[in-house]
Amino acid sequence: KQEVTQIPAALSVPEGENLVLNCSFTDSAIYNLQWFRQDPGKGLTSLLLIQSSQREQTSGRLNASLDKSSGRSTLYIAASQPGDSATYLCAVLSGGSYIPTFGRGTSLIVHP
Amino acid sequence: DTAVSQTPKYLVTQMGNDKSIKCEQNLGHDTMYWYKQDSKKFLKIMFSYNNKELIINETVPNRFSPKSPDKAHLNLHINSLELGDSAVYFCASSQDGTRVPGELFFGEGSRLTVL
């Protein structure tokens, strides 16, 4: 059974810092890994999707990397802004049941 | 156009009642899901459904049942509501994972409060 862990659970940083959020998974036989952000009281917004054959994906100030062999993905946020404050979740789609499994998220606060 | 839409957004009801939450996707996806997000914000899969197979999380009480009138809709029906059912329920969809595992798209969520 796939288990997904996100570290740290919470993070508070001043504006302008570069950040790394971590996601680890126990079963390396994955199809893809997806990063989301969730604002309070809102749904999940997809940020980046990495297929199992890819090493990284980039969108603006965001860069996500994937290392299947070690069961890890990182989300790098460059030059953080207060608008980046949200909960960041990773979801792993594994073989077998094809059901995405979520981590518990990292709650990020970027203060001015 | 909203890709995945859920109704209602808020639902307040008494214990013992039966309620339904509707979900529609206009993305042409083959697979739809229902997730439950608890008070600690953890997203737990309840059901996964495509036109071939319904996968049920065995921990979901049988008071919960998914109903799919067609490929674009997956409704969630809940019988005999309990206090512990209070949560935010999210609908999601993706392209058929059996061929091309794709990006997951979420609705805005339906907040259920059982009194």
mmCIF file of C-alpha atoms in Angstrom, chain B residues 2-51:
data_model
loop_
_atom_site.group_PDB
_atom_site.id
_atom_site.type_symbol
_atom_site.label_atom_id
_atom_site.label_comp_id
_atom_site.label_asym_id
_atom_site.label_seq_id
_atom_site.Cartn_x
_atom_site.Cartn_y
_atom_site.Cartn_z
ATOM 1 C CA THR B 2 -15.876 25.172 -14.652
ATOM 2 C CA ALA B 3 -14.111 21.874 -15.357
ATOM 3 C CA VAL B 4 -15.354 19.973 -12.281
ATOM 4 C CA SER B 5 -18.404 21.348 -10.512
ATOM 5 C CA GLN B 6 -20.068 20.205 -7.310
ATOM 6 C CA THR B 7 -23.391 21.106 -5.771
ATOM 7 C CA PRO B 8 -24.253 22.101 -3.161
ATOM 8 C CA LYS B 9 -21.223 23.951 -1.860
ATOM 9 C CA TYR B 10 -22.613 23.955 1.680
ATOM 10 C CA LEU B 11 -24.988 21.478 3.251
ATOM 11 C CA VAL B 12 -26.284 21.575 6.834
ATOM 12 C CA THR B 13 -28.557 18.762 7.952
ATOM 13 C CA GLN B 14 -29.743 16.739 10.915
ATOM 14 C CA MET B 15 -28.467 13.345 12.007
ATOM 15 C CA GLY B 16 -30.345 10.490 10.418
ATOM 16 C CA ASN B 17 -31.220 12.336 7.216
ATOM 17 C CA ASP B 18 -30.294 11.181 3.710
ATOM 18 C CA LYS B 19 -28.490 13.595 1.399
ATOM 19 C CA SER B 20 -26.812 13.699 -2.000
ATOM 20 C CA ILE B 21 -23.946 15.701 -3.447
ATOM 21 C CA LYS B 22 -23.739 16.058 -7.206
ATOM 22 C CA CYS B 23 -20.611 16.234 -9.346
ATOM 23 C CA GLU B 24 -20.214 16.954 -13.033
ATOM 24 C CA GLN B 25 -17.091 17.203 -15.195
ATOM 25 C CA ASN B 26 -16.914 18.638 -18.704
ATOM 26 C CA LEU B 27 -13.372 17.475 -19.449
ATOM 27 C CA GLY B 28 -14.309 14.256 -21.199
ATOM 28 C CA HIS B 29 -12.465 12.242 -18.555
ATOM 29 C CA ASP B 30 -13.102 8.571 -17.999
ATOM 30 C CA THR B 31 -12.421 8.342 -14.282
ATOM 31 C CA MET B 32 -14.034 10.211 -11.394
ATOM 32 C CA TYR B 33 -13.305 10.144 -7.693
ATOM 33 C CA TRP B 34 -14.760 11.161 -4.368
ATOM 34 C CA TYR B 35 -12.395 12.226 -1.590
ATOM 35 C CA LYS B 36 -13.191 13.141 2.003
ATOM 36 C CA GLN B 37 -11.141 15.851 3.710
ATOM 37 C CA ASP B 38 -11.313 15.648 7.471
ATOM 38 C CA SER B 39 -10.835 18.377 10.062
ATOM 39 C CA LYS B 40 -7.073 17.857 9.908
ATOM 40 C CA LYS B 41 -7.186 18.483 6.158
ATOM 41 C CA PHE B 42 -6.177 14.934 5.207
ATOM 42 C CA LEU B 43 -7.616 13.832 1.844
ATOM 43 C CA LYS B 44 -8.800 10.230 1.878
ATOM 44 C CA ILE B 45 -10.117 8.381 -1.148
ATOM 45 C CA MET B 46 -13.673 7.108 -0.890
ATOM 46 C CA PHE B 47 -14.458 5.901 -4.395
ATOM 47 C CA SER B 48 -12.927 5.688 -7.810
ATOM 48 C CA TYR B 49 -15.184 5.021 -10.774
ATOM 49 C CA ASN B 50 -14.909 4.713 -14.519
ATOM 50 C CA ASN B 51 -17.158 3.118 -17.069
#
